[in-house]
CSV table of C-alpha atoms in Angstrom, one decimal:
chain,number,residue,atom,x,y,z
A,1,MET,CA,43.1,-4.7,58.1
A,2,ILE,CA,43.1,-6.6,54.9
A,3,ASN,CA,39.6,-8.9,55.7
A,4,LEU,CA,40.7,-13.2,55.4
A,5,VAL,CA,38.4,-13.8,52.4
A,6,VAL,CA,40.9,-11.5,50.1
A,7,LEU,CA,43.9,-13.5,51.2
A,8,PRO,CA,43.5,-16.8,49.2
A,9,ILE,CA,43.6,-14.5,46.1
A,10,ILE,CA,46.2,-11.6,46.9
A,11,VAL,CA,48.7,-14.4,48.3
A,12,PRO,CA,49.4,-16.2,45.2
A,13,LEU,CA,49.0,-12.9,43.3
A,14,PHE,CA,51.7,-11.1,45.1
A,15,ILE,CA,54.0,-14.0,45.5
A,16,GLY,CA,53.6,-14.9,41.6
A,17,THR,CA,54.3,-11.2,40.7
A,18,VAL,CA,57.5,-11.3,43.0
A,19,LEU,CA,58.5,-14.5,41.1
A,20,LEU,CA,59.0,-12.7,37.8
A,21,LEU,CA,61.6,-10.8,39.4
A,22,PHE,CA,63.9,-13.9,39.7
A,23,ARG,CA,63.3,-15.5,36.5
A,24,LYS,CA,66.4,-17.1,36.1
A,25,SER,CA,66.8,-17.9,39.6
A,26,LEU,CA,65.9,-21.7,40.0
A,27,LEU,CA,66.4,-21.8,43.5
A,28,ALA,CA,64.1,-18.6,44.0
A,29,GLN,CA,61.6,-20.0,41.5
A,30,ARG,CA,61.4,-23.2,43.3
A,31,ALA,CA,61.4,-21.7,46.8
A,32,LEU,CA,59.0,-18.9,46.4
A,33,GLY,CA,56.5,-21.2,44.4
A,34,LEU,CA,56.4,-23.7,47.0
A,35,PHE,CA,56.6,-20.7,49.9
A,36,GLY,CA,53.3,-19.0,47.8
A,37,ALA,CA,51.3,-22.4,47.6
A,38,ALA,CA,51.8,-23.0,51.3
A,39,ALA,CA,51.5,-19.4,52.5
A,40,THR,CA,47.8,-19.7,50.6
A,41,LEU,CA,47.1,-23.1,51.7
A,42,VAL,CA,47.5,-21.5,55.5
A,43,VAL,CA,45.2,-18.5,55.1
A,44,SER,CA,42.6,-20.8,53.6
A,45,LEU,CA,42.6,-23.5,56.5
A,46,ILE,CA,42.2,-20.3,58.7
A,47,LEU,CA,39.3,-18.8,56.5
A,48,LEU,CA,37.8,-22.2,56.4
A,49,ALA,CA,37.8,-22.5,60.3
A,50,LYS,CA,36.1,-19.1,60.4
A,51,VAL,CA,33.6,-19.8,58.0
A,52,ALA,CA,32.9,-23.1,60.1
A,53,THR,CA,32.4,-21.1,63.3
A,54,ASP,CA,31.1,-18.0,62.3
A,55,GLY,CA,29.2,-18.4,59.1
A,56,ILE,CA,29.4,-17.1,55.7
A,57,GLN,CA,32.3,-14.4,55.5
A,58,VAL,CA,31.8,-11.5,52.8
A,59,VAL,CA,33.7,-8.2,52.1
A,60,THR,CA,32.7,-5.7,49.9
A,61,LEU,CA,35.3,-4.0,48.1
A,62,GLY,CA,35.6,0.1,47.5
A,63,SER,CA,33.1,2.5,49.0
A,64,TRP,CA,29.8,1.0,47.8
A,65,ALA,CA,28.1,-1.6,49.8
A,66,ALA,CA,26.3,-4.7,48.0
A,67,PRO,CA,24.8,-5.3,45.8
A,68,TYR,CA,26.5,-2.0,44.1
A,69,GLY,CA,30.4,-2.9,45.3
A,70,ILE,CA,32.0,-5.8,44.5
A,71,SER,CA,31.8,-8.6,47.1
A,72,LEU,CA,33.9,-11.7,48.0
A,73,VAL,CA,32.0,-14.2,49.6
A,74,SER,CA,33.5,-17.2,51.3
A,75,ASP,CA,30.7,-19.8,52.0
A,76,MET,CA,31.2,-23.4,53.0
A,77,LEU,CA,31.4,-24.0,49.4
A,78,SER,CA,33.7,-22.0,48.5
A,79,ILE,CA,36.3,-22.1,51.0
A,80,LEU,CA,36.1,-26.2,50.6
A,81,LEU,CA,37.0,-25.6,47.0
A,82,VAL,CA,39.8,-23.2,48.0
A,83,THR,CA,41.5,-25.2,50.3
A,84,THR,CA,41.4,-28.3,48.4
A,85,ALA,CA,42.9,-26.3,45.4
A,86,SER,CA,45.6,-24.8,47.2
A,87,LEU,CA,46.6,-28.1,48.9
A,88,LEU,CA,47.0,-29.3,45.8
A,89,THR,CA,48.6,-26.8,44.1
A,90,LEU,CA,51.4,-27.1,46.9
A,91,LEU,CA,51.7,-30.8,46.0
A,92,VAL,CA,51.9,-30.4,42.3
A,93,LEU,CA,54.4,-27.9,43.0
A,94,TRP,CA,56.9,-29.8,45.0
A,95,TYR,CA,56.3,-32.7,42.6
A,96,SER,CA,57.2,-30.9,40.0
A,97,VAL,CA,60.7,-29.9,41.7
A,98,TYR,CA,61.7,-33.2,40.9
A,99,SER,CA,59.8,-34.0,37.7
A,100,LEU,CA,59.5,-31.2,35.3
A,101,GLY,CA,62.9,-30.5,34.3
A,102,GLU,CA,64.9,-27.2,34.6
A,103,LYS,CA,64.4,-25.5,31.3
A,104,ARG,CA,60.2,-26.0,32.1
A,105,GLU,CA,60.6,-25.1,35.8
A,106,LEU,CA,62.7,-21.5,34.5
A,107,SER,CA,59.7,-21.1,31.6
A,108,PHE,CA,57.4,-19.0,33.9
A,109,PHE,CA,56.2,-22.6,35.6
A,110,TYR,CA,56.2,-21.2,38.9
A,111,PRO,CA,54.6,-17.7,38.7
A,112,ALA,CA,52.1,-19.2,36.3
A,113,THR,CA,50.7,-22.0,38.3
A,114,LEU,CA,50.4,-19.4,41.4
A,115,PHE,CA,48.5,-16.8,38.7
A,116,MET,CA,46.2,-20.1,37.7
A,117,LEU,CA,45.8,-20.3,41.6
A,118,THR,CA,44.6,-16.7,41.8
A,119,GLY,CA,42.1,-17.1,39.2
A,120,ILE,CA,40.7,-20.3,40.8
A,121,ASN,CA,40.4,-19.1,44.0
A,122,GLY,CA,38.9,-15.7,42.8
A,123,ALA,CA,36.4,-17.7,40.7
A,124,PHE,CA,35.3,-19.6,44.1
A,125,THR,CA,35.1,-16.7,45.9
A,126,THR,CA,33.3,-13.9,43.9
A,127,GLY,CA,30.1,-12.6,44.6
A,128,ASP,CA,29.6,-10.6,41.2
A,129,ILE,CA,28.9,-12.4,37.9
A,130,PHE,CA,30.9,-10.3,35.8
A,131,ASN,CA,34.5,-10.6,38.0
A,132,LEU,CA,33.4,-14.6,37.8
A,133,PHE,CA,34.2,-13.3,34.2
A,134,VAL,CA,37.5,-11.5,35.2
A,135,PHE,CA,38.9,-14.4,37.2
A,136,PHE,CA,38.0,-17.1,34.4
A,137,GLU,CA,40.4,-15.1,32.4
A,138,VAL,CA,43.1,-14.5,35.0
A,139,PHE,CA,43.4,-18.5,35.1
A,140,LEU,CA,43.0,-19.0,31.7
A,141,MET,CA,45.8,-16.8,30.6
A,142,ALA,CA,47.7,-18.3,33.0
A,143,SER,CA,47.1,-21.8,31.3
A,144,TYR,CA,47.8,-20.9,28.2
A,145,VAL,CA,51.3,-20.4,29.2
A,146,LEU,CA,51.2,-23.7,31.3
A,147,ILE,CA,49.6,-26.0,28.1
A,148,ALA,CA,52.7,-24.7,26.0
A,149,LEU,CA,55.3,-25.1,28.2
A,150,GLY,CA,58.4,-27.1,26.5
A,151,GLY,CA,57.0,-25.7,23.5
A,152,GLU,CA,56.7,-29.4,21.7
A,153,ARG,CA,54.6,-29.9,18.6
A,154,ILE,CA,51.7,-31.8,20.0
A,155,GLN,CA,51.5,-28.9,22.8
A,156,LEU,CA,51.4,-25.9,20.2
A,157,ARG,CA,48.8,-27.9,18.2
A,158,GLU,CA,46.4,-28.5,21.2
A,159,SER,CA,47.2,-25.0,22.7
A,160,MET,CA,45.9,-23.5,19.6
A,161,LYS,CA,42.7,-25.3,20.1
A,162,TYR,CA,42.2,-24.6,23.6
A,163,ILE,CA,43.0,-21.1,23.1
A,164,ILE,CA,40.1,-20.5,20.5
A,165,VAL,CA,37.5,-22.8,22.0
A,166,ASN,CA,37.9,-20.5,25.5
A,167,VAL,CA,38.2,-17.3,23.3
A,168,VAL,CA,34.8,-18.4,21.9
A,169,ALA,CA,33.3,-19.3,25.3
A,170,ALA,CA,34.6,-15.8,26.6
A,171,ALA,CA,32.8,-14.1,24.0
A,172,LEU,CA,29.4,-16.1,25.0
A,173,PHE,CA,30.2,-15.4,28.4
A,174,VAL,CA,30.2,-11.3,28.1
A,175,ILE,CA,27.1,-11.6,25.8
A,176,THR,CA,25.2,-13.5,28.4
A,177,ILE,CA,25.9,-11.2,31.0
A,178,GLY,CA,24.9,-8.5,28.7
A,179,TYR,CA,21.4,-10.3,28.6
A,180,LEU,CA,21.4,-10.6,32.0
A,181,TYR,CA,22.0,-7.2,33.0
A,182,SER,CA,19.7,-6.0,31.0
A,183,ILE,CA,16.9,-7.9,32.5
A,184,THR,CA,17.8,-6.9,35.9
A,185,GLY,CA,20.0,-4.0,36.2
A,186,THR,CA,22.4,-5.7,38.6
A,187,LEU,CA,25.4,-8.2,38.5
A,188,ASN,CA,26.0,-9.2,42.1
A,189,MET,CA,24.5,-12.6,42.5
A,190,ALA,CA,22.6,-12.1,45.5
A,191,ASP,CA,20.9,-9.4,44.2
A,192,LEU,CA,20.0,-11.4,41.0
A,193,ALA,CA,18.6,-14.0,42.7
A,194,VAL,CA,16.4,-11.8,44.3
A,195,LYS,CA,15.4,-10.1,41.4
A,196,LEU,CA,14.9,-12.9,39.1
A,197,GLY,CA,13.1,-14.6,42.3
A,198,ASP,CA,10.5,-11.7,41.7
A,199,ILE,CA,10.2,-11.5,38.4
A,200,GLY,CA,9.2,-15.2,38.4
A,201,SER,CA,9.4,-17.9,35.3
A,202,MET,CA,10.2,-16.5,31.8
A,203,GLY,CA,11.1,-18.0,28.9
A,204,VAL,CA,13.7,-15.0,28.2
A,205,ILE,CA,15.5,-16.1,31.8
A,206,SER,CA,15.1,-19.9,31.0
A,207,THR,CA,17.1,-19.2,27.7
A,208,VAL,CA,19.8,-16.9,29.4
A,209,ALA,CA,20.4,-19.8,32.0
A,210,ILE,CA,20.8,-22.3,29.4
A,211,MET,CA,23.4,-19.8,27.8
A,212,PHE,CA,25.0,-19.8,30.7
A,213,LEU,CA,24.9,-23.4,31.1
A,214,VAL,CA,27.0,-23.8,27.6
A,215,VAL,CA,29.4,-21.3,28.6
A,216,PHE,CA,30.2,-23.3,31.6
A,217,GLY,CA,29.8,-26.5,30.2
A,218,ILE,CA,32.6,-25.8,28.0
A,219,LYS,CA,34.8,-25.2,30.9
A,220,ALA,CA,33.5,-28.4,32.8
A,221,GLY,CA,33.8,-30.5,29.8
A,222,ILE,CA,30.0,-31.6,29.8
A,223,PHE,CA,28.6,-33.4,26.5
A,224,PRO,CA,28.6,-32.3,23.8
A,225,LEU,CA,31.1,-29.6,25.2
A,226,TYR,CA,34.0,-31.6,26.0
A,227,PHE,CA,35.4,-32.4,22.5
A,228,TRP,CA,38.6,-30.1,23.5
A,229,LEU,CA,39.1,-31.6,26.8
A,230,PRO,CA,40.9,-35.3,25.8
A,231,GLY,CA,43.5,-33.6,23.2
A,232,SER,CA,44.3,-30.2,25.5
A,233,TYR,CA,44.9,-32.1,28.7
A,234,TYR,CA,47.0,-34.8,27.3
A,235,ALA,CA,49.2,-32.3,25.6
A,236,PRO,CA,51.1,-30.5,28.5
A,237,PRO,CA,53.8,-32.2,31.1
A,238,LEU,CA,52.3,-34.4,33.9
A,239,PRO,CA,52.4,-32.0,36.5
A,240,VAL,CA,50.3,-29.5,34.3
A,241,LEU,CA,47.9,-32.1,33.7
A,242,ALA,CA,47.4,-32.7,37.3
A,243,LEU,CA,46.7,-29.2,37.8
A,244,PHE,CA,44.4,-29.1,35.1
A,245,GLY,CA,42.6,-32.4,35.7
A,246,ALA,CA,42.2,-31.7,39.3
A,247,LEU,CA,41.1,-27.9,39.2
A,248,LEU,CA,39.9,-26.2,35.9
A,249,THR,CA,37.2,-28.3,35.1
A,250,LYS,CA,35.7,-28.0,38.7
A,251,VAL,CA,35.8,-24.3,38.3
A,252,GLY,CA,33.2,-24.8,35.8
A,253,ILE,CA,31.0,-27.5,37.7
A,254,TYR,CA,31.4,-24.7,40.7
A,255,SER,CA,29.8,-22.2,38.2
A,256,ILE,CA,27.2,-24.5,37.1
A,257,THR,CA,26.4,-25.3,40.8
A,258,ARG,CA,26.3,-21.6,41.7
A,259,VAL,CA,24.1,-20.2,39.6
A,260,TYR,CA,21.7,-23.3,39.2
A,261,THR,CA,20.9,-23.4,43.3
A,262,LEU,CA,21.2,-19.6,43.6
A,263,ILE,CA,19.8,-17.4,40.3
A,264,PHE,CA,18.0,-19.7,37.8
A,265,THR,CA,15.9,-21.4,40.2
A,266,THR,CA,12.4,-20.5,38.7
A,267,ASP,CA,11.7,-23.0,35.8
A,268,VAL,CA,14.0,-26.1,37.2
A,269,VAL,CA,11.5,-28.2,35.5
A,270,PHE,CA,13.1,-27.0,32.0
A,271,THR,CA,16.4,-25.7,33.0
A,272,HIS,CA,17.5,-28.5,35.7
A,273,ASP,CA,16.0,-31.4,33.6
A,274,MET,CA,18.0,-30.0,30.7
A,275,LEU,CA,21.1,-30.5,32.9
A,276,MET,CA,20.3,-33.8,34.0
A,277,MET,CA,20.0,-35.1,30.3
A,278,LEU,CA,23.5,-33.6,29.6
A,279,ALA,CA,24.9,-35.0,32.5
A,280,ILE,CA,23.7,-38.3,32.0
A,281,ALA,CA,25.1,-38.1,28.0
A,282,THR,CA,28.4,-36.7,29.5
A,283,ILE,CA,28.4,-39.8,32.0
A,284,LEU,CA,27.7,-42.5,28.9
A,285,PHE,CA,30.3,-40.7,26.5
A,286,GLY,CA,33.0,-40.3,29.1
A,287,SER,CA,32.5,-44.2,29.9
A,288,ILE,CA,32.9,-44.9,26.3
A,289,GLY,CA,36.2,-43.0,25.8
A,290,ALA,CA,37.9,-44.3,29.2
A,291,LEU,CA,37.2,-48.1,28.1
A,292,ALA,CA,38.0,-47.3,24.1
A,293,TYR,CA,41.7,-46.2,25.0
A,294,MET,CA,45.1,-48.2,25.9
A,295,ASP,CA,47.1,-45.1,26.7
A,296,VAL,CA,47.3,-44.4,30.6
A,297,LYS,CA,47.1,-40.6,30.4
A,298,LYS,CA,43.4,-40.9,28.0
A,299,ILE,CA,41.9,-43.6,30.4
A,300,ILE,CA,42.3,-41.0,33.3
A,301,ILE,CA,41.3,-38.1,31.4
A,302,TYR,CA,37.9,-39.5,30.3
A,303,ASN,CA,37.5,-40.3,33.7
A,304,ILE,CA,37.7,-36.7,34.4
A,305,VAL,CA,34.6,-36.7,32.2
A,306,ILE,CA,32.7,-39.1,33.8
A,307,ALA,CA,32.8,-37.4,36.8
A,308,VAL,CA,31.9,-34.2,35.9
A,309,GLY,CA,28.6,-36.2,34.7
A,310,VAL,CA,28.3,-37.6,38.5
A,311,ILE,CA,28.6,-34.3,40.3
A,312,LEU,CA,26.1,-32.6,38.0
A,313,PHE,CA,23.8,-35.3,38.1
A,314,GLY,CA,23.9,-34.4,41.9
A,315,VAL,CA,23.2,-30.8,41.1
A,316,ALA,CA,20.5,-31.7,38.5
A,317,THR,CA,18.1,-33.3,40.9
A,318,PHE,CA,18.0,-30.4,43.1
A,319,ASN,CA,17.6,-31.8,46.4
A,320,GLU,CA,19.8,-31.3,49.7
A,321,VAL,CA,21.0,-35.0,50.0
A,322,ALA,CA,22.1,-35.2,46.0
A,323,VAL,CA,23.9,-31.6,46.3
A,324,THR,CA,25.5,-32.3,49.6
A,325,GLY,CA,27.0,-35.5,47.8
A,326,SER,CA,28.0,-33.6,44.9
A,327,VAL,CA,29.9,-31.3,46.9
A,328,LEU,CA,31.6,-33.9,48.8
A,329,TYR,CA,32.2,-36.0,45.7
A,330,LEU,CA,33.5,-33.0,44.1
A,331,ILE,CA,36.4,-32.7,46.7
A,332,HIS,CA,36.8,-36.5,46.4
A,333,ASP,CA,37.8,-35.8,42.5
A,334,MET,CA,40.0,-33.1,43.0
A,335,LEU,CA,42.0,-35.2,45.3
A,336,VAL,CA,42.0,-38.6,43.6
A,337,LYS,CA,42.2,-37.5,40.1
A,338,ALA,CA,45.4,-35.3,41.1
A,339,LEU,CA,46.6,-38.4,42.8
A,340,LEU,CA,46.0,-40.5,39.9
A,341,PHE,CA,47.6,-38.2,37.5
A,342,LEU,CA,51.1,-38.0,39.3
A,343,MET,CA,51.1,-41.9,39.9
A,344,ILE,CA,50.7,-41.9,36.2
A,345,GLY,CA,53.7,-39.5,35.7
A,346,VAL,CA,56.1,-41.6,37.8
A,347,LEU,CA,54.9,-44.9,35.9
A,348,ILE,CA,55.6,-43.1,32.6
A,349,PHE,CA,59.2,-41.9,34.0
A,350,ILE,CA,59.9,-45.6,35.0
A,351,THR,CA,58.7,-46.9,31.6
A,352,GLY,CA,59.1,-44.3,29.0
A,353,LYS,CA,55.7,-45.5,27.7
A,354,THR,CA,52.4,-44.4,27.9
A,355,ASN,CA,50.7,-47.6,26.1
A,356,LEU,CA,49.7,-50.3,28.4
A,357,ARG,CA,50.7,-52.9,26.0
A,358,GLU,CA,54.5,-52.1,26.2
A,359,MET,CA,54.2,-52.2,29.9
A,360,GLY,CA,54.4,-55.3,32.1
A,361,GLY,CA,55.4,-56.5,35.6
A,362,LEU,CA,56.1,-53.4,37.5
A,363,ILE,CA,54.7,-54.7,40.7
A,364,ARG,CA,58.1,-56.4,41.4
A,365,HIS,CA,60.4,-53.6,41.2
A,366,TYR,CA,57.9,-51.1,42.5
A,367,PRO,CA,55.5,-52.5,45.0
A,368,VAL,CA,54.7,-49.3,46.6
A,369,LEU,CA,53.3,-47.7,43.2
A,370,GLY,CA,51.5,-50.7,42.2
A,371,TRP,CA,49.5,-51.2,45.5
A,372,THR,CA,48.6,-47.5,46.2
A,373,TYR,CA,47.8,-47.3,42.8
A,374,LEU,CA,45.2,-50.3,43.2
A,375,VAL,CA,43.8,-48.7,46.4
A,376,ALA,CA,43.4,-45.1,44.6
A,377,VAL,CA,41.5,-46.9,41.7
A,378,PHE,CA,39.1,-48.4,44.2
A,379,ALA,CA,38.8,-44.6,45.4
A,380,LEU,CA,38.1,-43.7,42.1
A,381,ALA,CA,35.2,-45.8,41.8
A,382,GLY,CA,33.6,-45.4,45.3
A,383,ILE,CA,34.4,-48.8,46.9
A,384,PRO,CA,33.8,-48.5,50.7
A,385,PRO,CA,35.0,-47.0,53.2
A,386,LEU,CA,37.2,-44.9,50.6
A,387,SER,CA,36.7,-41.4,49.4
A,388,GLY,CA,34.4,-41.8,46.4
A,389,PHE,CA,31.9,-44.0,48.2
A,390,ALA,CA,29.7,-41.4,50.6
A,391,GLY,CA,29.2,-38.7,48.2
A,392,LYS,CA,28.3,-41.4,45.4
A,393,ILE,CA,26.1,-42.6,47.8
A,394,LEU,CA,24.6,-39.8,48.9
A,395,ILE,CA,24.2,-38.4,45.1
A,396,LEU,CA,22.1,-41.8,44.2
A,397,GLN,CA,20.0,-41.7,47.4
A,398,GLY,CA,18.7,-38.1,46.3
A,399,GLY,CA,18.3,-39.1,42.5
A,400,LEU,CA,15.9,-42.0,43.9
A,401,GLU,CA,14.3,-39.4,46.3
A,402,GLY,CA,13.8,-37.4,43.4
A,403,GLY,CA,12.1,-39.5,40.8
A,404,PHE,CA,15.1,-39.9,39.0
A,405,ASN,CA,15.2,-44.0,38.9
A,406,TRP,CA,16.6,-45.0,35.5
A,407,GLN,CA,19.2,-41.9,35.5
A,408,SER,CA,20.5,-43.2,39.1
A,409,ILE,CA,20.8,-46.6,37.8
A,410,VAL,CA,23.3,-45.4,35.1
A,411,VAL,CA,25.2,-43.4,37.4
A,412,ALA,CA,25.4,-46.5,39.7
A,413,LEU,CA,26.7,-48.4,36.4
A,414,SER,CA,29.1,-45.5,35.7
A,415,THR,CA,31.2,-46.9,39.1
A,416,MET,CA,31.9,-50.1,37.0
A,417,VAL,CA,33.0,-48.7,34.1
A,418,VAL,CA,35.3,-46.3,35.9
A,419,LEU,CA,36.5,-49.5,38.1
A,420,LEU,CA,37.2,-51.4,34.8
A,421,SER,CA,38.6,-48.7,33.0
A,422,ALA,CA,41.3,-47.9,35.6
A,423,ILE,CA,42.1,-51.1,37.0
A,424,ARG,CA,43.3,-52.1,33.1
A,425,ILE,CA,46.4,-49.8,34.1
A,426,PHE,CA,47.4,-52.0,37.0
A,427,ILE,CA,46.3,-55.2,35.2
A,428,TYR,CA,48.8,-54.4,32.5
A,429,ALA,CA,51.3,-52.4,33.8
A,430,PHE,CA,51.8,-53.8,37.2
A,431,TRP,CA,50.6,-57.6,36.9
A,432,GLY,CA,51.3,-58.4,33.7
A,433,THR,CA,54.1,-60.5,32.1
A,434,GLU,CA,57.5,-58.4,32.8
A,435,LYS,CA,58.6,-56.3,29.7
A,436,SER,CA,61.7,-54.6,29.5
A,437,PHE,CA,62.2,-51.2,30.7
A,438,ASN,CA,65.5,-48.7,31.7
A,439,SER,CA,65.0,-48.9,35.4
A,440,PRO,CA,65.5,-44.9,36.5
A,441,PRO,CA,68.1,-44.1,39.6
A,442,ARG,CA,66.1,-45.0,42.6
A,443,ALA,CA,66.7,-41.6,44.3
A,444,SER,CA,65.0,-39.7,41.4
A,445,TYR,CA,61.6,-42.4,42.0
A,446,VAL,CA,61.6,-41.8,45.8
A,447,LYS,CA,61.7,-37.9,45.1
A,448,ARG,CA,58.6,-38.1,43.1
A,449,MET,CA,57.2,-41.1,45.4
A,450,VAL,CA,57.1,-38.6,48.3
A,451,PRO,CA,54.6,-35.9,47.6
A,452,VAL,CA,52.7,-38.6,46.2
A,453,VAL,CA,52.2,-41.0,49.2
A,454,ILE,CA,51.5,-37.7,51.2
A,455,LEU,CA,48.6,-37.1,48.6
A,456,PHE,CA,47.3,-40.6,49.0
A,457,ALA,CA,47.1,-40.4,52.6
A,458,LEU,CA,45.2,-37.3,52.7
A,459,THR,CA,43.0,-39.0,49.9
A,460,MET,CA,42.6,-42.1,52.2
A,461,GLY,CA,42.0,-39.8,55.3
A,462,TYR,CA,39.1,-37.9,53.3
A,463,GLY,CA,37.3,-41.5,53.2
A,464,VAL,CA,37.8,-43.0,56.6
A,465,PHE,CA,37.4,-39.9,58.4
A,466,ILE,CA,34.5,-38.7,56.4
A,467,GLU,CA,32.3,-38.7,59.7
A,468,VAL,CA,34.4,-35.9,61.2
A,469,LEU,CA,34.3,-34.1,58.1
A,470,MET,CA,30.6,-34.4,57.4
A,471,PRO,CA,29.2,-31.2,59.0
A,472,LEU,CA,31.1,-29.0,56.7
A,473,PHE,CA,29.7,-30.9,53.7
A,474,GLN,CA,26.2,-30.6,55.4
A,475,ALA,CA,26.7,-27.0,55.8
A,476,ALA,CA,27.6,-26.6,52.3
A,477,GLY,CA,24.7,-28.7,50.9
A,478,THR,CA,22.4,-26.6,53.0
A,479,GLN,CA,23.8,-23.1,52.0
A,480,LEU,CA,23.4,-23.9,48.3
A,481,MET,CA,19.6,-25.2,48.5
A,482,ASP,CA,18.8,-22.3,51.0
A,483,SER,CA,19.5,-19.4,49.0
A,484,SER,CA,18.3,-16.9,51.6
A,485,ILE,CA,21.5,-17.5,53.8
A,486,TYR,CA,23.5,-16.6,51.1
A,487,ILE,CA,21.5,-13.7,50.0
A,488,ASP,CA,21.2,-12.2,53.6
A,489,ALA,CA,24.9,-12.9,54.1
A,490,VAL,CA,25.9,-10.5,51.1
A,491,LEU,CA,22.8,-8.3,51.0
A,492,GLY,CA,22.3,-7.9,54.8
A,493,GLY,CA,26.0,-6.4,55.3
A,494,GLU,CA,29.7,-7.5,55.8
A,495,LYS,CA,30.7,-9.9,58.3
């Protein structure tokens, strides 16, 4: 019998492979693409229930026990991210049916998206640091197809930069894994935690920890390694941008969180202070970018960078309150970023513009889009009782308890920057003087809005019913801060 832990990886991989056989059938591409994402979501929800009731789930592939076999581990953080990624992929694929265009849909969009989901879910689930590299490469190969989808000049230019950056990061990743293996003789993350804990604090281990921070920081988009992100994310079609903005940087954040709470915990004064410094710098420079542009896509893209800094600030404080808040805020950011990019896609579809100065007065004609966008911005900024509030409050509480007072003030002030930058879109596009535009067919607008409204309802529900979900996030925070739970689950045998 196939273990549940494997299914969120196998299902999109299998359906994506089948889709390659029906390359010229638009109906098959759409139907199987949506089915693959929906099936992945279903098995992820079943696995989430299993982890919530029975604890961490582990499967070790092959005939060797951990740490010699390849372990897949589904703890609460992992399965929350897998479930959210599967949900967002399903909704973005639904949106894409009405917005991407048939030519792009038939250019391997659906299989590439499912292969990307395979790599993302694998990265969230693997218990082996070399296989983390393997799954990185899986979703990156798929993202290379997606970023160039359509073959426009800006896409080709930015895809080359994106590929070069990730090739360099991949080489550094392998080198860093080699250094780590030479020190410990293992690549299983639970075993690494045990062996590095026995070795204690050493300069070479701290150096390897910083090398991993650079590798994963490139993926996450932390300062100063986010230089590639605004241009590369700006280039692809909006559905692809929504996937990238909601999912790809989160794999980097997850990887930093995993290794800095499980493996590299013997010299936190150095490693976590370095992470803290970079997180604050990421917030500051992301804020500058978000306020500097009048392009709707660039504004939300730079808000991705701000959120990266806020989440990693919570991880760097290295206490359970802040880490729990970071997990809560991470899921919130995935939901709300996907929602905002899909809304921006509808806005661009209506106006044909991305510059705010060329928009205005849309609230009179599209009140549902306008008012839902405004509420989504309040959620993005963390206005109570919406989804960003609880996570940010816990992050700030943990920061103050850890003695990071001025850093916590920076995080709190970033809320105002986020609100000011994103609400400009509402003021200019919806509440300003009405500008002329070619109104699209109403039916096309409604079709795009259906998945948007569903995601809006889920995002709002995430904030309103957070008390119901809170035990899941508390479990994630506890498991991250008490590494013995993870280690015992993996090295103590399969569950």
